Each structure stands twice: as structure tokens, then as C-alpha cells.
Coordinates of C-alpha atoms in Angstrom, one line a residue:
Chain A
M1 CA 57.7 -4.4 261.3
E2 CA 59.1 -3.0 258.1
P3 CA 57.4 -5.5 255.8
V4 CA 54.0 -4.8 257.5
E5 CA 54.5 -1.1 257.0
H6 CA 55.5 -1.7 253.4
F7 CA 52.5 -3.9 252.8
I8 CA 50.1 -1.2 254.3
R9 CA 51.7 1.6 252.3
K10 CA 51.6 -0.3 249.0
N11 CA 48.1 -1.6 249.4
F12 CA 46.0 0.7 251.6
L13 CA 47.5 4.2 251.4
A14 CA 46.2 6.5 248.6
D15 CA 49.8 7.9 248.5
P16 CA 52.3 5.2 249.3
D17 CA 54.8 7.8 250.5
G18 CA 52.3 9.5 252.8
D19 CA 52.3 9.8 256.5
L20 CA 52.3 6.5 258.4
S21 CA 54.0 5.9 261.8
N22 CA 53.9 2.9 264.1
S23 CA 51.1 4.5 266.1
T24 CA 48.9 5.8 263.2
P25 CA 45.4 4.4 263.8
L26 CA 44.6 2.2 260.9
L27 CA 41.0 0.9 261.4
S28 CA 39.5 3.8 263.3
S29 CA 40.9 6.3 260.7
G30 CA 39.5 4.4 257.8
I31 CA 42.9 3.6 256.2
I32 CA 41.9 0.0 256.6
D33 CA 38.3 -1.1 256.1
S34 CA 36.7 -4.4 256.9
I35 CA 37.9 -6.1 253.7
S36 CA 41.4 -4.6 253.8
A37 CA 41.7 -6.0 257.4
L38 CA 41.1 -9.5 256.0
E39 CA 43.8 -8.9 253.4
L40 CA 46.2 -7.8 256.1
V41 CA 45.4 -10.9 258.1
E42 CA 46.2 -13.1 255.1
F43 CA 49.5 -11.3 254.7
L44 CA 50.4 -11.6 258.4
E45 CA 49.5 -15.3 258.5
Q46 CA 51.6 -16.1 255.4
N47 CA 54.6 -14.1 256.4
Y48 CA 54.8 -14.6 260.2
Q49 CA 53.6 -18.2 260.5
I50 CA 50.8 -17.4 262.8
E51 CA 47.1 -18.1 262.6
F52 CA 44.4 -15.7 263.6
K53 CA 41.4 -17.0 265.6
P54 CA 38.2 -15.5 264.1
H55 CA 37.6 -13.1 267.0
E56 CA 41.2 -11.9 266.9
V57 CA 40.5 -10.0 263.7
D58 CA 39.7 -7.0 265.7
R59 CA 40.7 -3.4 266.3
E60 CA 42.5 -4.2 269.5
N61 CA 45.1 -6.3 267.6
L62 CA 45.2 -4.4 264.3
N63 CA 44.7 -0.8 264.8
T64 CA 48.3 0.3 264.7
I65 CA 51.6 -1.2 263.4
D66 CA 52.7 -1.3 267.1
L67 CA 49.7 -3.3 268.1
I68 CA 50.2 -5.7 265.2
G69 CA 53.8 -6.2 266.3
E70 CA 52.7 -7.0 269.9
F71 CA 50.1 -9.4 268.6
I72 CA 52.6 -11.3 266.5
E73 CA 55.0 -11.5 269.5
R74 CA 52.2 -12.9 271.7
K75 CA 51.1 -15.4 269.1
R76 CA 54.7 -16.7 268.7
T77 CA 55.4 -17.1 272.4
Q78 CA 52.1 -18.9 273.0
Chain B
M1 CA -8.3 -14.3 261.6
N2 CA -5.5 -14.9 259.3
Q3 CA -3.0 -12.7 261.2
L4 CA 0.6 -13.1 261.6
R5 CA 0.4 -13.2 265.4
H6 CA -2.0 -16.1 265.4
F7 CA 0.1 -17.7 262.7
L8 CA 3.1 -17.7 265.0
E9 CA 1.5 -18.3 268.3
D10 CA 1.8 -22.1 268.4
C11 CA 5.5 -21.9 268.2
Y12 CA 6.0 -21.1 271.9
R13 CA 3.6 -23.8 273.0
N14 CA 4.9 -26.5 270.7
N15 CA 8.6 -26.0 271.3
S16 CA 8.9 -24.3 274.7
A17 CA 12.1 -26.2 275.6
G18 CA 13.6 -25.9 272.1
I19 CA 16.2 -23.2 271.4
A20 CA 14.6 -20.3 269.6
I21 CA 17.7 -18.1 269.2
Q22 CA 21.4 -18.9 269.3
S23 CA 23.8 -16.0 269.4
G24 CA 27.3 -15.0 270.4
T25 CA 26.0 -13.5 273.6
E26 CA 23.1 -15.6 274.8
N27 CA 20.7 -18.4 273.8
L28 CA 17.0 -18.2 274.4
S29 CA 14.5 -21.1 274.5
Y30 CA 11.1 -20.6 273.0
L31 CA 9.8 -20.3 276.6
E32 CA 12.4 -17.5 277.4
L33 CA 11.7 -15.7 274.1
N34 CA 8.0 -15.7 274.9
Q35 CA 8.8 -14.3 278.4
R36 CA 11.0 -11.6 277.0
R37 CA 8.2 -10.7 274.5
Q38 CA 5.7 -10.4 277.3
A39 CA 8.0 -8.3 279.4
L40 CA 8.3 -5.8 276.6
E41 CA 4.6 -5.9 275.8
G42 CA 3.9 -4.5 279.3
L43 CA 6.2 -1.6 278.6
I44 CA 4.8 -0.8 275.2
G45 CA 1.2 -1.4 276.3
A46 CA 1.5 1.3 278.8
V47 CA 2.0 4.0 276.2
A48 CA 1.2 2.9 272.7
L49 CA -2.1 1.2 272.6
E50 CA -4.1 4.5 272.2
A51 CA -3.1 5.1 268.7
R52 CA -2.3 2.6 265.9
S53 CA 0.7 4.5 264.6
P54 CA 3.7 2.5 263.6
I55 CA 6.4 1.8 266.2
G56 CA 10.0 2.3 265.1
L57 CA 12.4 -0.4 266.1
L58 CA 15.9 1.0 266.4
L59 CA 17.7 -1.9 267.9
P60 CA 21.0 -3.7 267.2
K61 CA 20.5 -7.2 265.7
S62 CA 19.9 -9.1 268.9
P63 CA 17.5 -11.5 270.7
N64 CA 15.9 -8.3 272.1
A65 CA 15.1 -7.1 268.6
I66 CA 13.3 -10.4 267.8
A67 CA 11.4 -10.1 271.1
A68 CA 10.4 -6.5 270.1
I69 CA 9.1 -7.6 266.7
L70 CA 7.0 -10.4 268.3
A71 CA 5.7 -7.9 270.9
C72 CA 4.5 -5.5 268.2
L73 CA 2.8 -8.4 266.3
K74 CA 1.1 -9.5 269.4
L75 CA -0.1 -6.0 270.2
D76 CA -1.2 -5.5 266.6
L77 CA 1.0 -2.5 266.2
P78 CA 2.7 -2.1 262.8
Y79 CA 6.5 -1.8 263.2
V80 CA 9.3 -0.3 261.2
P81 CA 12.7 -1.9 261.6
I82 CA 15.4 0.9 261.3
D83 CA 19.1 0.3 260.7
F84 CA 20.8 0.7 264.1
D85 CA 24.1 1.6 262.5
A86 CA 22.9 4.1 260.0
P87 CA 23.5 7.9 260.6
F88 CA 20.9 9.5 262.8
S89 CA 19.7 11.7 260.0
R90 CA 18.6 8.7 258.0
S91 CA 16.9 7.1 261.0
K92 CA 15.2 10.4 261.7
Y93 CA 14.0 10.6 258.1
I94 CA 12.4 7.2 258.4
F95 CA 10.7 7.5 261.8
E96 CA 9.3 10.9 260.7
D97 CA 8.2 9.7 257.3
A98 CA 6.4 6.8 259.0
S99 CA 4.8 9.2 261.6
C100 CA 6.0 7.0 264.4
N101 CA 4.7 8.0 267.8
F102 CA 7.2 5.8 269.6
L103 CA 10.6 4.2 269.1
I104 CA 11.8 1.2 270.9
T105 CA 15.6 1.4 271.3
T106 CA 18.4 0.7 273.8
K107 CA 18.7 2.8 276.9
E108 CA 21.9 4.4 275.7
R109 CA 20.5 5.3 272.3
A110 CA 17.3 6.6 273.8
A111 CA 19.2 9.1 276.0
E112 CA 21.2 10.2 272.9
I113 CA 18.0 10.8 270.9
Y114 CA 16.3 12.8 273.6
Q115 CA 19.4 15.0 273.6
L116 CA 19.5 15.3 269.8
L117 CA 15.8 16.2 269.7
T118 CA 16.2 18.5 272.8
I119 CA 13.4 16.7 274.7
N120 CA 13.7 17.5 278.4
K121 CA 12.3 14.4 279.8
E122 CA 13.5 10.9 280.7
P123 CA 12.8 8.0 278.2
L124 CA 10.7 5.2 279.6
E125 CA 13.0 2.4 280.5
H126 CA 12.5 -1.3 281.3
P127 CA 13.8 -2.1 284.8
D128 CA 15.9 -5.2 283.8
L129 CA 16.1 -5.5 280.0
D130 CA 18.0 -3.1 277.7
F131 CA 14.8 -1.5 276.3
A132 CA 13.8 2.1 276.3
I133 CA 10.8 3.8 274.7
V134 CA 11.3 7.2 273.0
D135 CA 8.1 9.3 272.9
L136 CA 8.3 11.2 269.7
R137 CA 5.1 13.1 270.4
L138 CA 7.3 15.2 272.7
Q139 CA 9.0 16.8 269.7
S140 CA 7.9 20.3 269.1
R141 CA 7.7 20.0 265.3
P142 CA 4.3 19.5 263.7
R143 CA 3.8 15.9 262.7
A144 CA 2.1 14.5 259.6
E145 CA -0.4 11.6 260.2
N146 CA -0.2 8.8 257.8
R147 CA -3.1 6.5 257.5
I148 CA -2.1 2.9 257.7
G149 CA -4.5 0.0 256.8
P150 CA -5.6 -2.2 259.6
D151 CA -3.9 -5.3 258.1
V152 CA -0.4 -3.8 257.8
C153 CA 2.1 -5.7 260.0
Y154 CA 5.3 -4.0 259.2
I155 CA 6.9 -1.4 257.0
L156 CA 10.2 -2.0 255.3
Y157 CA 12.1 1.0 254.0
T158 CA 14.0 0.5 250.8
S159 CA 16.2 3.0 249.1
G160 CA 14.5 4.6 246.1
S161 CA 16.0 5.7 242.9
T162 CA 15.2 9.3 243.9
G163 CA 17.6 8.9 246.8
K164 CA 14.9 9.1 249.5
P165 CA 14.0 5.8 251.3
K166 CA 10.4 4.7 250.8
G167 CA 8.2 2.6 253.1
V168 CA 6.7 -0.6 251.7
L169 CA 3.5 -1.6 253.5
I170 CA 3.5 -5.3 254.2
T171 CA 0.3 -7.1 255.3
A172 CA -0.2 -10.3 257.2
T173 CA -1.4 -11.9 254.0
N174 CA 1.7 -10.8 252.2
A175 CA 4.0 -12.3 254.9
I176 CA 2.0 -15.5 255.5
C177 CA 1.8 -16.7 251.9
F178 CA 5.6 -16.5 251.5
V179 CA 6.3 -18.0 254.9
E180 CA 4.0 -21.0 254.4
W181 CA 5.3 -21.7 250.9
A182 CA 9.0 -21.4 251.9
G183 CA 8.6 -23.5 255.0
A184 CA 7.0 -26.3 253.0
H185 CA 9.1 -26.0 249.9
F186 CA 12.5 -26.1 251.8
N187 CA 11.2 -28.7 254.3
I188 CA 12.0 -26.5 257.4
D189 CA 11.2 -28.3 260.7
A190 CA 12.0 -27.9 264.4
T191 CA 15.2 -29.9 264.2
L192 CA 16.9 -27.3 261.9
T193 CA 19.0 -24.2 262.5
L194 CA 18.6 -21.3 260.1
A195 CA 21.2 -18.5 259.8
S196 CA 20.0 -15.0 260.3
I197 CA 22.6 -13.0 258.4
A198 CA 20.5 -10.2 256.8
P199 CA 19.6 -7.1 258.9
F200 CA 16.0 -6.9 260.0
H201 CA 15.3 -3.9 257.8
F202 CA 16.1 -6.0 254.8
D203 CA 13.4 -8.4 253.5
L204 CA 15.6 -11.5 253.4
S205 CA 15.2 -11.5 257.2
I206 CA 11.5 -12.4 256.9
F207 CA 12.6 -15.9 255.9
D208 CA 15.1 -16.2 258.7
L209 CA 12.7 -15.0 261.3
F210 CA 9.2 -16.1 260.5
V211 CA 10.0 -19.4 258.7
S212 CA 12.2 -20.4 261.6
L213 CA 9.7 -19.4 264.3
K214 CA 6.7 -21.0 262.5
A215 CA 8.6 -24.3 262.3
G216 CA 10.0 -24.1 265.8
A217 CA 13.5 -24.2 264.4
T218 CA 16.5 -22.4 265.8
I219 CA 17.6 -18.9 264.6
A220 CA 21.4 -18.6 264.5
L221 CA 21.6 -14.8 265.0
F222 CA 24.6 -12.9 263.5
T223 CA 25.2 -9.3 264.6
A224 CA 26.2 -6.7 262.0
K225 CA 29.8 -6.9 263.3
E226 CA 29.9 -10.7 263.0
V227 CA 28.5 -10.5 259.4
K228 CA 31.3 -8.1 258.5
N229 CA 34.0 -10.5 259.6
P230 CA 33.8 -13.5 257.3
L231 CA 36.2 -15.5 259.5
L232 CA 33.9 -15.2 262.4
L233 CA 30.8 -15.8 260.3
A234 CA 32.4 -19.1 259.0
H235 CA 33.4 -20.1 262.5
Y236 CA 29.9 -19.6 263.9
L237 CA 28.1 -21.2 260.9
A238 CA 30.1 -24.3 261.6
E239 CA 30.0 -24.2 265.4
W240 CA 26.3 -23.6 265.6
K241 CA 25.7 -26.4 263.0
V242 CA 23.7 -24.2 260.7
N243 CA 21.6 -26.1 258.2
V244 CA 20.2 -23.4 256.1
I245 CA 21.7 -20.1 254.9
Y246 CA 19.8 -17.3 253.0
A247 CA 22.1 -14.4 252.0
T248 CA 23.0 -12.1 249.1
P249 CA 25.6 -13.3 246.6
S250 CA 27.9 -10.4 247.7
L251 CA 28.0 -11.8 251.2
L252 CA 28.5 -15.4 250.1
Q253 CA 31.4 -14.3 247.9
L254 CA 33.0 -12.6 250.8
L255 CA 32.6 -15.8 252.8
L256 CA 34.1 -17.8 250.1
R257 CA 37.1 -15.5 249.6
Y258 CA 38.0 -14.6 253.2
G259 CA 36.1 -17.1 255.4
K260 CA 38.8 -19.8 255.3
L261 CA 36.0 -22.4 254.8
D262 CA 38.6 -25.2 254.6
R263 CA 39.3 -24.8 258.3
Y264 CA 35.7 -25.8 259.3
G265 CA 33.3 -28.7 258.9
F266 CA 30.0 -27.9 257.2
S267 CA 28.7 -31.4 257.0
V268 CA 25.2 -30.5 258.3
L269 CA 24.8 -27.5 255.9
R270 CA 22.1 -28.6 253.4
Q271 CA 20.6 -25.5 251.7
V272 CA 22.0 -22.2 250.6
L273 CA 19.4 -19.8 249.2
F274 CA 20.5 -16.5 247.6
A275 CA 18.6 -13.5 246.4
G276 CA 18.9 -9.7 245.9
E277 CA 21.3 -9.7 243.0
V278 CA 22.9 -11.8 240.3
F279 CA 25.3 -14.5 241.5
P280 CA 28.3 -14.7 239.1
V281 CA 28.5 -18.3 238.0
S282 CA 32.3 -18.6 238.5
A283 CA 32.0 -17.7 242.2
L284 CA 28.8 -19.9 242.6
R285 CA 30.7 -22.8 241.1
L286 CA 33.6 -22.4 243.5
L287 CA 31.2 -22.3 246.4
S288 CA 29.4 -25.4 245.1
L289 CA 32.8 -27.2 245.0
Q290 CA 33.5 -26.1 248.6
W291 CA 30.1 -27.4 249.8
P292 CA 29.4 -30.4 247.5
Q293 CA 26.4 -31.7 249.6
V294 CA 24.5 -28.4 249.6
S295 CA 21.5 -27.6 247.4
F296 CA 21.6 -24.0 246.0
Y297 CA 18.5 -22.0 245.2
N298 CA 18.2 -18.7 243.4
L299 CA 15.2 -16.7 244.8
Y300 CA 13.9 -13.5 243.2
G301 CA 11.5 -10.8 244.3
P302 CA 11.7 -7.1 245.2
T303 CA 10.6 -6.0 248.7
E304 CA 7.3 -4.9 247.2
T305 CA 6.4 -8.6 246.3
N306 CA 8.8 -10.6 248.5
V307 CA 10.0 -13.8 246.8
V308 CA 8.0 -14.6 243.7
T309 CA 10.2 -17.0 241.8
Y310 CA 12.7 -19.7 242.6
F311 CA 15.2 -21.9 240.8
S312 CA 17.1 -24.9 242.0
V313 CA 20.6 -24.7 240.7
P314 CA 21.5 -28.0 238.9
R315 CA 24.8 -29.7 239.6
P316 CA 27.5 -29.9 238.7
I317 CA 28.1 -26.3 237.6
L318 CA 30.1 -26.5 234.4
E319 CA 33.3 -24.4 234.2
Q320 CA 32.4 -23.1 230.7
R321 CA 29.0 -21.8 231.8
G322 CA 29.2 -18.0 231.6
Y323 CA 25.6 -16.8 232.0
P324 CA 23.9 -16.6 235.4
Y325 CA 21.2 -19.1 236.2
P326 CA 17.5 -18.2 235.7
I327 CA 15.3 -16.9 238.5
G328 CA 13.1 -19.8 237.5
Q329 CA 9.5 -20.6 238.2
L330 CA 6.7 -18.6 239.8
C331 CA 5.8 -19.4 243.4
P332 CA 2.3 -20.8 243.7
Y333 CA 0.9 -17.5 245.2
A334 CA 2.2 -15.3 242.4
K335 CA 0.9 -14.4 238.9
A336 CA 3.0 -12.7 236.3
Q337 CA 2.8 -11.0 232.9
L338 CA 5.2 -9.0 230.8
R339 CA 5.0 -5.4 229.7
T340 CA 6.6 -3.6 226.8
G341 CA 5.4 0.0 226.3
D342 CA 1.7 0.0 227.0
Q343 CA 1.1 -3.6 226.0
T344 CA 1.1 -6.6 228.4
Y345 CA 1.6 -10.2 227.4
P346 CA 1.4 -13.5 229.1
L347 CA 4.7 -15.3 229.8
E348 CA 5.7 -17.3 226.7
V349 CA 8.9 -18.9 225.5
N350 CA 11.3 -16.3 224.1
M351 CA 9.2 -13.3 225.2
E352 CA 11.0 -10.4 226.9
G353 CA 9.6 -7.5 228.8
E354 CA 9.2 -5.8 232.2
L355 CA 8.0 -8.3 234.8
L356 CA 4.6 -7.5 236.4
I357 CA 3.6 -9.4 239.5
A358 CA 0.2 -10.0 241.1
G359 CA -1.0 -12.2 244.0
D360 CA -1.1 -12.5 247.7
S361 CA 2.5 -11.4 248.3
V362 CA 2.1 -8.0 246.6
A363 CA 2.5 -5.2 249.2
A364 CA -0.3 -2.8 250.1
G365 CA 1.7 0.1 248.6
Y366 CA 4.0 2.8 249.6
L367 CA 3.5 4.8 252.8
G368 CA 2.4 8.4 252.0
L369 CA 3.5 8.3 248.3
P370 CA 0.3 8.0 246.3
E371 CA 1.9 9.2 243.1
L372 CA 4.7 6.7 243.1
E373 CA 2.3 4.0 244.2
G374 CA 0.1 4.7 241.2
K375 CA 3.1 4.3 238.9
R376 CA 4.3 1.1 240.3
F377 CA 1.1 -0.7 241.6
L378 CA -1.1 -0.9 238.6
Q379 CA -4.8 -1.7 238.3
L380 CA -5.2 -4.2 235.5
D381 CA -8.1 -6.6 234.9
G382 CA -9.4 -6.1 238.4
A383 CA -6.1 -7.0 240.1
I384 CA -3.2 -5.0 241.5
W385 CA 0.0 -5.6 239.5
Y386 CA 3.4 -4.5 240.8
A387 CA 5.7 -3.3 238.0
T388 CA 9.1 -4.6 239.1
G389 CA 11.2 -2.5 236.8
D390 CA 13.1 -5.7 236.0
L391 CA 13.5 -6.8 232.5
V392 CA 13.1 -10.6 232.1
R393 CA 13.0 -13.2 229.3
V394 CA 11.4 -16.6 229.2
D395 CA 13.8 -19.3 228.1
K396 CA 13.1 -22.5 226.2
N397 CA 12.6 -24.5 229.5
R398 CA 9.9 -21.9 230.4
D399 CA 12.2 -20.6 233.2
I400 CA 12.2 -16.8 233.8
V401 CA 15.6 -15.2 233.2
Y402 CA 16.6 -11.9 234.7
V403 CA 18.0 -9.6 232.1
G404 CA 18.5 -6.4 234.1
R405 CA 17.0 -3.3 235.6
I406 CA 15.0 -1.2 233.2
D407 CA 16.5 1.9 234.8
R408 CA 20.0 0.6 234.5
M409 CA 19.6 0.4 230.8
V410 CA 21.0 3.0 228.5
K411 CA 20.9 3.7 224.8
R412 CA 24.0 4.5 222.9
R413 CA 24.2 4.8 219.1
G414 CA 20.7 3.6 219.0
Y415 CA 21.5 0.4 220.8
R416 CA 20.0 -0.7 224.1
I417 CA 22.7 -1.5 226.6
E418 CA 22.0 -3.3 229.8
M419 CA 24.7 -2.7 232.5
A420 CA 24.1 -6.1 234.0
E421 CA 25.2 -7.8 230.8
I422 CA 28.6 -6.1 230.9
E423 CA 28.8 -7.1 234.6
N424 CA 28.0 -10.8 233.8
C425 CA 30.8 -10.8 231.3
M426 CA 33.3 -9.1 233.7
S427 CA 32.5 -11.4 236.6
N428 CA 34.3 -14.3 234.9
Y429 CA 37.6 -12.4 234.5
E430 CA 40.3 -14.1 236.6
G431 CA 41.2 -12.1 239.7
V432 CA 38.2 -9.9 239.6
T433 CA 36.1 -10.3 242.8
A434 CA 33.3 -7.8 242.2
F435 CA 32.3 -5.6 239.3
G436 CA 29.9 -2.8 238.5
A437 CA 29.3 -1.0 235.3
V438 CA 28.0 2.6 235.5
P439 CA 27.0 5.0 232.8
V440 CA 28.4 8.5 233.2
E441 CA 27.7 11.6 231.1
Q442 CA 30.8 13.5 229.9
D443 CA 30.5 16.5 227.7
G444 CA 27.1 15.4 226.5
Q445 CA 28.4 11.9 225.7
L446 CA 27.5 8.7 227.4
K447 CA 30.5 6.8 228.8
I448 CA 30.4 3.4 230.4
I449 CA 32.8 3.0 233.2
G450 CA 33.7 -0.6 234.2
C451 CA 34.6 -0.6 237.9
Y452 CA 36.3 -3.7 239.1
E453 CA 37.5 -4.9 242.5
S454 CA 40.7 -6.8 242.5
N455 CA 43.9 -7.2 244.5
F456 CA 45.9 -5.8 241.6
A457 CA 45.3 -3.4 238.7
I458 CA 44.8 -5.2 235.4
P459 CA 46.4 -3.6 232.4
E460 CA 43.7 -1.7 230.5
L461 CA 44.7 -3.4 227.2
D462 CA 44.1 -6.8 228.6
L463 CA 40.6 -5.8 229.7
K464 CA 39.8 -4.3 226.4
Q465 CA 41.0 -7.4 224.5
Y466 CA 38.9 -9.5 226.8
F467 CA 35.7 -7.5 226.3
V468 CA 36.2 -7.4 222.5
D469 CA 36.0 -11.2 222.6
Y470 CA 32.7 -11.3 224.4
L471 CA 30.7 -8.2 223.7
P472 CA 29.7 -6.2 220.6
L473 CA 31.6 -2.9 220.1
Y474 CA 28.7 -0.6 221.1
M475 CA 28.6 -2.3 224.5
Q476 CA 32.3 -2.0 225.4
P477 CA 33.1 0.0 228.5
D478 CA 35.0 3.2 227.7
R479 CA 37.2 3.2 230.7
F480 CA 38.1 0.8 233.5
L481 CA 38.5 1.8 237.1
H482 CA 40.4 -0.4 239.6
L483 CA 39.0 -0.3 243.1
K484 CA 40.2 -2.0 246.2
E485 CA 36.5 -2.4 247.2
I486 CA 33.2 -2.1 245.4
P487 CA 30.9 -0.2 247.7
L488 CA 28.0 -2.2 249.1
T489 CA 24.7 -1.1 250.6
S490 CA 23.8 -1.9 254.2
S491 CA 21.9 -4.9 252.8
Q492 CA 25.2 -6.2 251.2
K493 CA 24.3 -5.4 247.6
V494 CA 26.4 -3.4 245.1
D495 CA 25.7 0.3 245.8
F496 CA 25.4 1.6 242.3
Q497 CA 24.7 5.2 243.4
A498 CA 28.0 5.3 245.4
L499 CA 29.8 3.6 242.5
K500 CA 28.6 6.1 240.0
N501 CA 29.8 9.0 242.3
I502 CA 33.3 7.4 242.4
A503 CA 33.3 6.9 238.6
I504 CA 32.3 10.5 238.0
K505 CA 35.3 11.7 240.1
H506 CA 37.7 9.6 238.0
V507 CA 36.4 10.6 234.5

């Protein structure tokens, strides 16, 4: 999940070297807002060859880097 | 009686089997909508009929909210739609300002409010439906009584330049003249599905709700959460076979940028109406290429007058066109004149001035604000004219062109500068998805900060060079501020107050 972490640091953190772990809440903390979530989705679709269904753009799949990793795994084994 | 309730009454009878509301959670036929309205009427009727004070509607965007609006109309009780997602302090300001005796809300929210207001009683609940009534008379604080005219149907709160929301009093006559015109002009009939994207406290929703219901059409109802996810919005617009969309340019641009419109078929979409702010031509052009069969209309009008002008966007939209389209021609129920200083003038080619509007759609005034009302609703030649605060010009085709807000105009080195003109220019810069120019005072000097939304920061020198090619020197922004997101209001328009606060921090 390193590329995802890098993408989030570079694009959404005020300080790219700030605190961010695999379990840091992203949406509920406000690090990622509704528009940033869509940018993240675009990044994930392009880099992991997956396609989000509209209702999958949701907190339960995107709120932490761990959840994002699990979601990508699920999509790939589907 | 020319009342909104009678005006809408036939819809249930004529279309009882037709679908009135389509949503992500449930669909209601006209018959079912009517039953739900009646169920709620029983609950309200038990408490509210004694006093004709406005009823606050604090409900999420849902079929229940539409049933509640219809119940209030039927019982002849003026209602105030309140943003369900706004902080409680703002909701409280509104229902207190409107002297509401009762709120209709969800059971969960009612319990929360009783706790917040320390009322030791149980809210009145509907046995089956998720409706509860909050009795605000149980509050211990003294309450002001506002007198509301007998013809007021609903009160829409808009944010004022003073920072406090103000209630605009809308009568049946106001609503009906617009609904009748719009239904006829856009050929709305019972076979169509109209998107309801705007929240009910925003006046764009009057079209979605009442034009649909009057025609017996289907309302495709989008919740606040669905509207925030352009992927989901695009998906439902296609799946529900929406024919007509009325939305702000900000929202349509989000849909274009993130909605992945290529994935879906929009062959039945036939009209897109937009209003509330200027639609940058470059984005409108891209949307028109995406939806080649769709007719686009620019509508204009503040909440105080509802829509008073319309313009049909000609096709194709040329790539080299930089300036936004006119707001167009007056609706048949509206009269207009221009004001500069103390003088008023009729609309003539090349004239410019503040737009004043009279006619059936002009609201009955502001609730409890006689001083402001006197400044904005003017008595001239035996009629009431609403001073819009919008600067307009009449072009050579006799179309009205929006120039900008009078209060967003500043003077620098003796020149008048309209922020919107800087924004129009910036909206065509490649990679910029939204833009707002704000004037900021610094050490007694006026600085113009150009805030832009983009995926990447653009070198300041590139921007300066670009502006030098398009605007005179006195209009150049002094600084540029790169933002990941331009703040929007709950009605999806650029929030200039918030933008100004961000800009002040960065100067």
C-alpha cells in the first residue's frame, strides 16, 4: 500500500511528512473530503486495475489505508 | 381561490397510479404520496391548527419531506424548510427567527432537540412513519411573534451579506406564476422524470417539486449524500431515466469532472437548466459535447423574485467563446428596469445598471426585517420593485447580460473592478476547475486574491502572464492562491465569505 500512502501524503496532507499510519481515519477525520475521495478513487482505479461501483465510494471502503487495501484485494479476487 | 394547495390538488386524482417519487430507498405512487400526506395531516392537525405560525420542516431530503410540504400546504400552514445537515445553532436561529411553534422532524432528531432545549416531555410521534413533532412553545425563553400575511405559503432562508440568514416570504401567487410558466415553457408532462438535486431550503427545488407535481411527472429524489457523490448521482440519473435536470453550474461541473458520464447512457435526458451562478463557458461546452442531444437553459433570479429571466444556449458552443452566455429575456410575469444612483431607466440596448424586478413573482418581503425590506423592496410608480443588487447590461440582441454583484465590486485607483470579470477570465485557464476572486484589505491597501482550484499548483508567473493578456493592469489579481477545493455553500454555490477568510489567512 506504499503508493497509496505516498499519494495521500502528497495530495491530501497539509504536511506530507506528517503523521499517517495504515489505520489513520481518512474521511471521518477530514483528511479526505468528498472531492478528494473522488480523486483517490481515480488514482486507485488507474493504478490497481479495478473499477469502483458508485455506492462503493464510501467510508467503509476508504476510511483507512488498511480498508483500502482490503477493498482492492476483494475486488481483484471477485 | 388561487392557492397553491388547490393548484396542486388535481395531481393526485389525475395520476393516482403514476409514480410521484423515485428514490434510492422507496418509490411512491401519487396515491401513496397522498396517503402519506393525509397520515401526517392528522398528526399536525392535532396540535397546530390553533395558531397560524410557521411550521419548521427539519427533515432529510426524502419522500417524507415532500409529504410534509404537501401537508402544510393542505392545512394552509406556512412552512420553513431547514437544512437537516446544518449545525443545530443555525437551525435554532432559523426556527426562532421565524417564531415557529412547531417543528416536524424525525423521531431521533426530535429526541435530540428536546434534550438540547431541556424540555422534559416526549415529542409527539407518528405511530408508523418516521415523523415527530417538536413543540417549541415548551421552551422557557420568551418568544417573539412575527406577523405573517395570510397568503404566505413558505419561507425560504437565504444567507445575508450581514452573515445572518434572512427569511424570504413566498406567497401562492409568487410560486404559481413561476410554476405555470416553467411547466408550459419546458413542456413538462406526466411522462417525464425530473431530477430533484437541490435541497428543499434552496429555491431551485420549487421547480423540481411543484412543476413535477403539477404535471403529474415523476420526481427523481436525490439525498444530500447522493448529491455529494457524483458517481452515484450519474448512475441514478441514468438508471432512473431522468429527462430534466435543474442544478447549479458548480454541481454540473462536479458531475462532468467526476461522474464518469461515459459509463452511462443518457439518451432520454433532454433538458438541463442551470441557475444560481455563472456557468464558465469552457465547462458548459464540454458538458454540451458529452450530452449532444440536450437543450441547455440559463435561468436567473434571486430567491426574492424566483426565476425572472431565461436564455436558451445556442449550439454548438464555440471553443473560442470566452464570455458567459446572457441571462436572456424576461419571463412573461416579470417587469424590469435599471438603476444607477437615484435614477431608473427602462431596459435599452447598451444600458447598464442594477436590475430592478417587479411582477407576480416578487416575494412579500423579509420576515421581521422592515428596515432591510425597505431598502430592497422599493415602492416606485405604484408597484413594488425588488432591487437585486446585480449589475446587468443589455446587449445588441436585447438579451440581459449579468455583469456581477454590486457588492462584489471594488474600486482601485479610481477604477471599478468586478470580481466576476476576473473569475470569467480565470475559468478558461486549463486545469483550473473552479475559481473565486476576493478583495482583501492589507495595510490599508486593497489586494485582489485569485483563488483557484486545481489538481496542481500553477507557477505564479504563468498565471500573471495569462492575466496580462486578458485584463487591464488595474484589474490584475495581486496574488494567487492554490486550493484543493473551492468552498461551496450548502446550495452548491461558491462560498465567497469562506473563501475570503481563507485568503485573509494567506496574505
